[in-house]
Amino acid sequence: MGMEEYMTPGEIVGKSYNYIAGPGTYLNPSNSTIYACAVGLKRTIPASANAEDKRPTVEVVKEKEHGAVPEPGAIVTARVTKVMARLASMNIICVGTRAVKEKFAGTVRQQDVRATEIDKVDMYASFRPGDIIRAEVVSTFTKNELGVVSAESIAGAAMIPISWTEMQCPLTNQIERRKVARAV
Amino acid sequence: MEYISPEGLRLDGRRPLEMRQLHAQLGVVDKADGSAIFEMGNTKVIAAVYGPHEVQSKNQQLPDQALVRCEYSMANFSTGDRPRRSKGDRRATEISLVIRQTMEAAILTHLMPRTQIDIFVQVLQADGGTRAACINAATLAIADAGIPMCDLVTSCAAGYLNNMNYMEDSAGGPDVTVGLMTKMDKLTLLQMDSKLPMDIFETVMQLAIEGCKAIVRYIQNILLENTKQLEYQRGLRS
């Protein structure tokens, strides 16, 4: 693993003309010095071959990550709690691939559900309470545009998507309307 | 009352400039994101940190930085007499504010906008220097939680003697509490009780700063030991 160097917050990691400050470090512009801001192992990652900046990135790898926080542009996974005429409420459970430690609340507005014919969206035909959805955080107050990833039918079985707007229950063969997300 | 004996020893057997024995433990509260117990002699303090998480009242949300909240309380059994303490009493409110301002100066709040970080400190046993012990415990708990800080904040109280216990503190002499970001060499807290001549103030403040630097060496060791222990348990190193 090479030379092991553990850092604590405030320790000098390097100079900014030699390194780029990565996660776990921060740059003090007044003296061009990079300091550690977390407790962990110092790691240097060389710059990729076709990068413009040839400086290696230095980071401090923490043992414990603090809980994930949704930010604009992040893809989140959430469970729908309430569906109303013009919006749906949900609890965000994952940000990207990381689960959150404590729940965040989010809402979907009617105009964010799809790109076309946004006035004619029927919220109740797009989601039901209990559905798991994938969404993108649009702005600071976590309004999202999204689609249903997984849903449970009235009979209680996990439904299979059959088109952009329909999902089918495998037990009863009943078709229910949802706004289905594209598989990833 | 003799605070220094003819042989040069204090009431608890220390030399005038000597610090009390330090002891710290990390990760003592499982539910919390970060937690620590910090002991300075007989003063024992526990800190628990939760966050960053969603702000509970949306109107207090800050758009460009994290909101830091702090609550200081003393357990009823922490002092010799065991009064029924209310959470909102003036001394606790003042110390909560002081700890919050001290820690807020060190946490990189701009990295976590629209979130909230809660710091809870409770004094389990009070023997002088509770404010300083709380700040040290909060630093450990925040580092344990993985919340980014620009530097470790340590705190120490001194008067004519360094790191006074309850008996020496009650004597009514000056009591200067200093909070220091050691690597940056910047003060985040400076408080004083009682009066002190100006020329002696510099010396007393330096004494407290020396105490802070001794504590930060100990805290760094604790944090590094804890990280190595965690890696050992996860099998990343043998």
mmCIF file of N, CA, C and O in Angstrom, chain A residues 64-131:
data_model
loop_
_atom_site.group_PDB
_atom_site.id
_atom_site.type_symbol
_atom_site.label_atom_id
_atom_site.label_comp_id
_atom_site.label_asym_id
_atom_site.label_seq_id
_atom_site.Cartn_x
_atom_site.Cartn_y
_atom_site.Cartn_z
ATOM 1 N N LYS A 64 -15.384 6.700 8.536
ATOM 2 C CA LYS A 64 -16.842 6.859 8.631
ATOM 3 C C LYS A 64 -17.248 7.977 7.689
ATOM 4 O O LYS A 64 -16.772 9.080 7.798
ATOM 5 N N GLU A 65 -18.175 7.694 6.790
ATOM 6 C CA GLU A 65 -18.675 8.757 5.926
ATOM 7 C C GLU A 65 -19.854 9.412 6.603
ATOM 8 O O GLU A 65 -20.720 8.708 7.123
ATOM 9 N N HIS A 66 -19.924 10.738 6.589
ATOM 10 C CA HIS A 66 -21.131 11.332 7.163
ATOM 11 C C HIS A 66 -22.289 11.113 6.195
ATOM 12 O O HIS A 66 -22.086 10.884 5.020
ATOM 13 N N GLY A 67 -23.502 11.147 6.655
ATOM 14 C CA GLY A 67 -24.683 10.748 5.890
ATOM 15 C C GLY A 67 -24.796 11.473 4.565
ATOM 16 O O GLY A 67 -24.404 12.615 4.422
ATOM 17 N N ALA A 68 -25.344 10.821 3.559
ATOM 18 C CA ALA A 68 -25.502 11.436 2.237
ATOM 19 C C ALA A 68 -26.538 12.547 2.295
ATOM 20 O O ALA A 68 -27.514 12.459 3.028
ATOM 21 N N VAL A 69 -26.331 13.595 1.506
ATOM 22 C CA VAL A 69 -27.231 14.748 1.482
ATOM 23 C C VAL A 69 -27.632 15.004 0.040
ATOM 24 O O VAL A 69 -26.773 15.071 -0.826
ATOM 25 N N PRO A 70 -28.935 15.136 -0.271
ATOM 26 C CA PRO A 70 -29.319 15.362 -1.665
ATOM 27 C C PRO A 70 -28.929 16.758 -2.125
ATOM 28 O O PRO A 70 -29.142 17.734 -1.403
ATOM 29 N N GLU A 71 -28.358 16.842 -3.315
ATOM 30 C CA GLU A 71 -27.965 18.142 -3.869
ATOM 31 C C GLU A 71 -28.562 18.270 -5.257
ATOM 32 O O GLU A 71 -28.834 17.253 -5.885
ATOM 33 N N PRO A 72 -28.733 19.472 -5.778
ATOM 34 C CA PRO A 72 -29.280 19.620 -7.127
ATOM 35 C C PRO A 72 -28.450 18.843 -8.135
ATOM 36 O O PRO A 72 -27.226 18.918 -8.131
ATOM 37 N N GLY A 73 -29.121 18.083 -8.977
ATOM 38 C CA GLY A 73 -28.428 17.284 -9.973
ATOM 39 C C GLY A 73 -28.207 15.849 -9.554
ATOM 40 O O GLY A 73 -27.856 15.002 -10.375
ATOM 41 N N ALA A 74 -28.416 15.545 -8.267
ATOM 42 C CA ALA A 74 -28.185 14.172 -7.801
ATOM 43 C C ALA A 74 -29.377 13.300 -8.160
ATOM 44 O O ALA A 74 -30.514 13.754 -8.174
ATOM 45 N N ILE A 75 -29.093 12.034 -8.424
ATOM 46 C CA ILE A 75 -30.172 11.073 -8.672
ATOM 47 C C ILE A 75 -30.488 10.411 -7.340
ATOM 48 O O ILE A 75 -29.607 9.862 -6.687
ATOM 49 N N VAL A 76 -31.754 10.486 -6.920
ATOM 50 C CA VAL A 76 -32.131 9.925 -5.619
ATOM 51 C C VAL A 76 -33.163 8.824 -5.811
ATOM 52 O O VAL A 76 -33.866 8.773 -6.817
ATOM 53 N N THR A 77 -33.235 7.943 -4.823
ATOM 54 C CA THR A 77 -34.262 6.904 -4.779
ATOM 55 C C THR A 77 -35.173 7.235 -3.612
ATOM 56 O O THR A 77 -34.702 7.562 -2.534
ATOM 57 N N ALA A 78 -36.497 7.198 -3.830
ATOM 58 C CA ALA A 78 -37.418 7.645 -2.781
ATOM 59 C C ALA A 78 -38.672 6.795 -2.782
ATOM 60 O O ALA A 78 -38.993 6.130 -3.763
ATOM 61 N N ARG A 79 -39.381 6.844 -1.656
ATOM 62 C CA ARG A 79 -40.657 6.130 -1.547
ATOM 63 C C ARG A 79 -41.769 7.161 -1.478
ATOM 64 O O ARG A 79 -41.713 8.098 -0.686
ATOM 65 N N VAL A 80 -42.807 6.991 -2.301
ATOM 66 C CA VAL A 80 -43.915 7.956 -2.340
ATOM 67 C C VAL A 80 -44.766 7.794 -1.095
ATOM 68 O O VAL A 80 -45.119 6.680 -0.704
ATOM 69 N N THR A 81 -45.082 8.914 -0.435
ATOM 70 C CA THR A 81 -45.917 8.840 0.765
ATOM 71 C C THR A 81 -47.324 9.354 0.508
ATOM 72 O O THR A 81 -48.287 8.827 1.035
ATOM 73 N N LYS A 82 -47.453 10.434 -0.289
ATOM 74 C CA LYS A 82 -48.775 11.029 -0.488
ATOM 75 C C LYS A 82 -48.900 11.450 -1.936
ATOM 76 O O LYS A 82 -47.962 11.989 -2.513
ATOM 77 N N VAL A 83 -50.079 11.210 -2.545
ATOM 78 C CA VAL A 83 -50.298 11.653 -3.925
ATOM 79 C C VAL A 83 -51.491 12.600 -3.923
ATOM 80 O O VAL A 83 -52.566 12.257 -3.412
ATOM 81 N N MET A 84 -51.267 13.806 -4.486
ATOM 82 C CA MET A 84 -52.371 14.773 -4.548
ATOM 83 C C MET A 84 -52.508 15.242 -5.984
ATOM 84 O O MET A 84 -51.748 14.828 -6.843
ATOM 85 N N ALA A 85 -53.470 16.147 -6.243
ATOM 86 C CA ALA A 85 -53.780 16.524 -7.631
ATOM 87 C C ALA A 85 -52.581 17.114 -8.355
ATOM 88 O O ALA A 85 -52.323 16.794 -9.499
ATOM 89 N N ARG A 86 -51.836 18.002 -7.656
ATOM 90 C CA ARG A 86 -50.758 18.680 -8.365
ATOM 91 C C ARG A 86 -49.368 18.304 -7.891
ATOM 92 O O ARG A 86 -48.385 18.746 -8.448
ATOM 93 N N LEU A 87 -49.282 17.548 -6.816
ATOM 94 C CA LEU A 87 -47.949 17.123 -6.400
ATOM 95 C C LEU A 87 -48.008 15.825 -5.616
ATOM 96 O O LEU A 87 -49.064 15.392 -5.172
ATOM 97 N N ALA A 88 -46.836 15.213 -5.504
ATOM 98 C CA ALA A 88 -46.723 13.982 -4.709
ATOM 99 C C ALA A 88 -45.584 14.172 -3.720
ATOM 100 O O ALA A 88 -44.557 14.741 -4.060
ATOM 101 N N SER A 89 -45.777 13.697 -2.468
ATOM 102 C CA SER A 89 -44.712 13.798 -1.463
ATOM 103 C C SER A 89 -44.008 12.473 -1.358
ATOM 104 O O SER A 89 -44.593 11.411 -1.600
ATOM 105 N N MET A 90 -42.716 12.536 -0.968
ATOM 106 C CA MET A 90 -41.957 11.297 -0.844
ATOM 107 C C MET A 90 -40.864 11.437 0.197
ATOM 108 O O MET A 90 -40.500 12.568 0.561
ATOM 109 N N ASN A 91 -40.367 10.298 0.647
ATOM 110 C CA ASN A 91 -39.213 10.269 1.552
ATOM 111 C C ASN A 91 -38.011 9.765 0.774
ATOM 112 O O ASN A 91 -38.051 8.676 0.216
ATOM 113 N N ILE A 92 -36.939 10.536 0.769
ATOM 114 C CA ILE A 92 -35.747 10.122 0.037
ATOM 115 C C ILE A 92 -34.987 9.110 0.875
ATOM 116 O O ILE A 92 -34.704 9.364 2.057
ATOM 117 N N ILE A 93 -34.689 7.946 0.291
ATOM 118 C CA ILE A 93 -33.973 6.926 1.063
ATOM 119 C C ILE A 93 -32.544 6.713 0.591
ATOM 120 O O ILE A 93 -31.695 6.288 1.364
ATOM 121 N N CYS A 94 -32.245 6.995 -0.687
ATOM 122 C CA CYS A 94 -30.858 6.865 -1.155
ATOM 123 C C CYS A 94 -30.489 8.070 -2.003
ATOM 124 O O CYS A 94 -31.315 8.595 -2.735
ATOM 125 N N VAL A 95 -29.235 8.468 -1.914
ATOM 126 C CA VAL A 95 -28.696 9.484 -2.817
ATOM 127 C C VAL A 95 -27.627 8.787 -3.646
ATOM 128 O O VAL A 95 -26.618 8.347 -3.116
ATOM 129 N N GLY A 96 -27.854 8.665 -4.939
ATOM 130 C CA GLY A 96 -26.912 7.916 -5.772
ATOM 131 C C GLY A 96 -26.941 6.463 -5.326
ATOM 132 O O GLY A 96 -27.984 5.828 -5.288
ATOM 133 N N THR A 97 -25.794 5.931 -4.920
ATOM 134 C CA THR A 97 -25.755 4.552 -4.438
ATOM 135 C C THR A 97 -25.683 4.479 -2.929
ATOM 136 O O THR A 97 -25.626 3.405 -2.349
ATOM 137 N N ARG A 98 -25.670 5.648 -2.243
ATOM 138 C CA ARG A 98 -25.517 5.638 -0.787
ATOM 139 C C ARG A 98 -26.856 5.863 -0.112
ATOM 140 O O ARG A 98 -27.599 6.746 -0.488
ATOM 141 N N ALA A 99 -27.155 5.077 0.938
ATOM 142 C CA ALA A 99 -28.382 5.278 1.696
ATOM 143 C C ALA A 99 -28.190 6.464 2.624
ATOM 144 O O ALA A 99 -27.096 6.704 3.126
ATOM 145 N N VAL A 100 -29.284 7.222 2.861
ATOM 146 C CA VAL A 100 -29.173 8.343 3.799
ATOM 147 C C VAL A 100 -29.319 7.826 5.212
ATOM 148 O O VAL A 100 -29.961 6.808 5.455
ATOM 149 N N LYS A 101 -28.724 8.548 6.170
ATOM 150 C CA LYS A 101 -28.819 8.114 7.565
ATOM 151 C C LYS A 101 -30.163 8.530 8.146
ATOM 152 O O LYS A 101 -30.778 7.805 8.897
ATOM 153 N N GLU A 102 -30.608 9.736 7.845
ATOM 154 C CA GLU A 102 -31.923 10.172 8.335
ATOM 155 C C GLU A 102 -32.706 10.664 7.144
ATOM 156 O O GLU A 102 -32.147 11.269 6.253
ATOM 157 N N LYS A 103 -34.009 10.472 7.155
ATOM 158 C CA LYS A 103 -34.785 10.705 5.927
ATOM 159 C C LYS A 103 -34.842 12.193 5.555
ATOM 160 O O LYS A 103 -34.762 13.072 6.399
ATOM 161 N N PHE A 104 -34.939 12.442 4.267
ATOM 162 C CA PHE A 104 -35.176 13.773 3.743
ATOM 163 C C PHE A 104 -36.523 13.760 3.050
ATOM 164 O O PHE A 104 -36.873 12.786 2.408
ATOM 165 N N ALA A 105 -37.252 14.855 3.132
ATOM 166 C CA ALA A 105 -38.562 14.913 2.474
ATOM 167 C C ALA A 105 -38.400 15.559 1.108
ATOM 168 O O ALA A 105 -37.576 16.450 0.920
ATOM 169 N N GLY A 106 -39.184 15.097 0.149
ATOM 170 C CA GLY A 106 -39.122 15.694 -1.184
ATOM 171 C C GLY A 106 -40.512 15.769 -1.770
ATOM 172 O O GLY A 106 -41.439 15.118 -1.299
ATOM 173 N N THR A 107 -40.681 16.601 -2.827
ATOM 174 C CA THR A 107 -41.967 16.658 -3.513
ATOM 175 C C THR A 107 -41.749 16.600 -5.007
ATOM 176 O O THR A 107 -40.722 17.039 -5.528
ATOM 177 N N VAL A 108 -42.737 16.068 -5.712
ATOM 178 C CA VAL A 108 -42.758 16.065 -7.173
ATOM 179 C C VAL A 108 -43.901 16.952 -7.601
ATOM 180 O O VAL A 108 -45.013 16.780 -7.126
ATOM 181 N N ARG A 109 -43.589 17.906 -8.471
ATOM 182 C CA ARG A 109 -44.679 18.739 -8.968
ATOM 183 C C ARG A 109 -45.244 18.140 -10.245
ATOM 184 O O ARG A 109 -44.532 17.442 -10.969
ATOM 185 N N GLN A 110 -46.494 18.492 -10.523
ATOM 186 C CA GLN A 110 -47.164 17.963 -11.719
ATOM 187 C C GLN A 110 -46.356 18.313 -12.977
ATOM 188 O O GLN A 110 -46.207 17.481 -13.872
ATOM 189 N N GLN A 111 -45.817 19.510 -13.044
ATOM 190 C CA GLN A 111 -45.148 19.907 -14.283
ATOM 191 C C GLN A 111 -43.779 19.264 -14.461
ATOM 192 O O GLN A 111 -43.163 19.391 -15.502
ATOM 193 N N ASP A 112 -43.271 18.593 -13.415
ATOM 194 C CA ASP A 112 -41.955 17.977 -13.544
ATOM 195 C C ASP A 112 -42.025 16.503 -13.910
ATOM 196 O O ASP A 112 -41.009 15.845 -14.028
ATOM 197 N N VAL A 113 -43.242 15.937 -14.046
ATOM 198 C CA VAL A 113 -43.328 14.489 -14.223
ATOM 199 C C VAL A 113 -42.886 14.071 -15.612
ATOM 200 O O VAL A 113 -42.155 13.106 -15.776
ATOM 201 N N ARG A 114 -43.368 14.805 -16.633
ATOM 202 C CA ARG A 114 -42.851 14.458 -17.945
ATOM 203 C C ARG A 114 -42.541 15.705 -18.748
ATOM 204 O O ARG A 114 -42.907 16.808 -18.361
ATOM 205 N N ALA A 115 -41.901 15.465 -19.902
ATOM 206 C CA ALA A 115 -41.440 16.610 -20.690
ATOM 207 C C ALA A 115 -42.532 17.170 -21.573
ATOM 208 O O ALA A 115 -42.521 18.351 -21.903
ATOM 209 N N THR A 116 -43.497 16.310 -21.991
ATOM 210 C CA THR A 116 -44.522 16.801 -22.920
ATOM 211 C C THR A 116 -45.888 16.783 -22.260
ATOM 212 O O THR A 116 -46.152 15.988 -21.367
ATOM 213 N N GLU A 117 -46.794 17.656 -22.708
ATOM 214 C CA GLU A 117 -48.177 17.720 -22.215
ATOM 215 C C GLU A 117 -48.214 17.794 -20.701
ATOM 216 O O GLU A 117 -48.889 17.027 -20.025
ATOM 217 N N ILE A 118 -47.453 18.746 -20.132
ATOM 218 C CA ILE A 118 -47.286 18.723 -18.682
ATOM 219 C C ILE A 118 -48.562 19.099 -17.941
ATOM 220 O O ILE A 118 -48.738 18.771 -16.785
ATOM 221 N N ASP A 119 -49.511 19.785 -18.624
ATOM 222 C CA ASP A 119 -50.733 20.144 -17.902
ATOM 223 C C ASP A 119 -51.677 18.970 -17.760
ATOM 224 O O ASP A 119 -52.566 18.984 -16.927
ATOM 225 N N LYS A 120 -51.501 17.977 -18.626
ATOM 226 C CA LYS A 120 -52.485 16.896 -18.639
ATOM 227 C C LYS A 120 -52.048 15.702 -17.799
ATOM 228 O O LYS A 120 -52.626 14.644 -17.880
ATOM 229 N N VAL A 121 -50.991 15.881 -17.027
ATOM 230 C CA VAL A 121 -50.510 14.751 -16.228
ATOM 231 C C VAL A 121 -51.502 14.444 -15.117
ATOM 232 O O VAL A 121 -51.924 15.324 -14.374
ATOM 233 N N ASP A 122 -51.876 13.184 -15.003
ATOM 234 C CA ASP A 122 -52.751 12.737 -13.922
ATOM 235 C C ASP A 122 -51.837 12.122 -12.852
ATOM 236 O O ASP A 122 -51.274 11.043 -13.051
ATOM 237 N N MET A 123 -51.697 12.813 -11.734
ATOM 238 C CA MET A 123 -50.741 12.348 -10.725
ATOM 239 C C MET A 123 -51.101 10.957 -10.227
ATOM 240 O O MET A 123 -50.248 10.116 -9.996
ATOM 241 N N TYR A 124 -52.395 10.718 -10.068
ATOM 242 C CA TYR A 124 -52.813 9.438 -9.503
ATOM 243 C C TYR A 124 -52.614 8.285 -10.471
ATOM 244 O O TYR A 124 -52.542 7.126 -10.063
ATOM 245 N N ALA A 125 -52.542 8.604 -11.788
ATOM 246 C CA ALA A 125 -52.246 7.551 -12.768
ATOM 247 C C ALA A 125 -50.756 7.384 -12.955
ATOM 248 O O ALA A 125 -50.310 6.503 -13.677
ATOM 249 N N SER A 126 -49.955 8.237 -12.322
ATOM 250 C CA SER A 126 -48.509 8.127 -12.469
ATOM 251 C C SER A 126 -47.848 7.457 -11.274
ATOM 252 O O SER A 126 -46.876 6.733 -11.430
ATOM 253 N N PHE A 127 -48.355 7.724 -10.064
ATOM 254 C CA PHE A 127 -47.764 7.106 -8.865
ATOM 255 C C PHE A 127 -48.841 6.759 -7.876
ATOM 256 O O PHE A 127 -49.905 7.336 -7.868
ATOM 257 N N ARG A 128 -48.509 5.822 -7.007
ATOM 258 C CA ARG A 128 -49.360 5.500 -5.867
ATOM 259 C C ARG A 128 -48.497 5.519 -4.620
ATOM 260 O O ARG A 128 -47.297 5.258 -4.690
ATOM 261 N N PRO A 129 -49.100 5.754 -3.456
ATOM 262 C CA PRO A 129 -48.310 5.726 -2.220
ATOM 263 C C PRO A 129 -47.680 4.350 -2.018
ATOM 264 O O PRO A 129 -48.328 3.334 -2.231
ATOM 265 N N GLY A 130 -46.382 4.353 -1.663
ATOM 266 C CA GLY A 130 -45.678 3.090 -1.470
ATOM 267 C C GLY A 130 -44.774 2.740 -2.633
ATOM 268 O O GLY A 130 -43.926 1.864 -2.513
ATOM 269 N N ASP A 131 -44.920 3.418 -3.760
ATOM 270 C CA ASP A 131 -44.042 3.143 -4.895
ATOM 271 C C ASP A 131 -42.625 3.606 -4.600
ATOM 272 O O ASP A 131 -42.412 4.614 -3.942
#
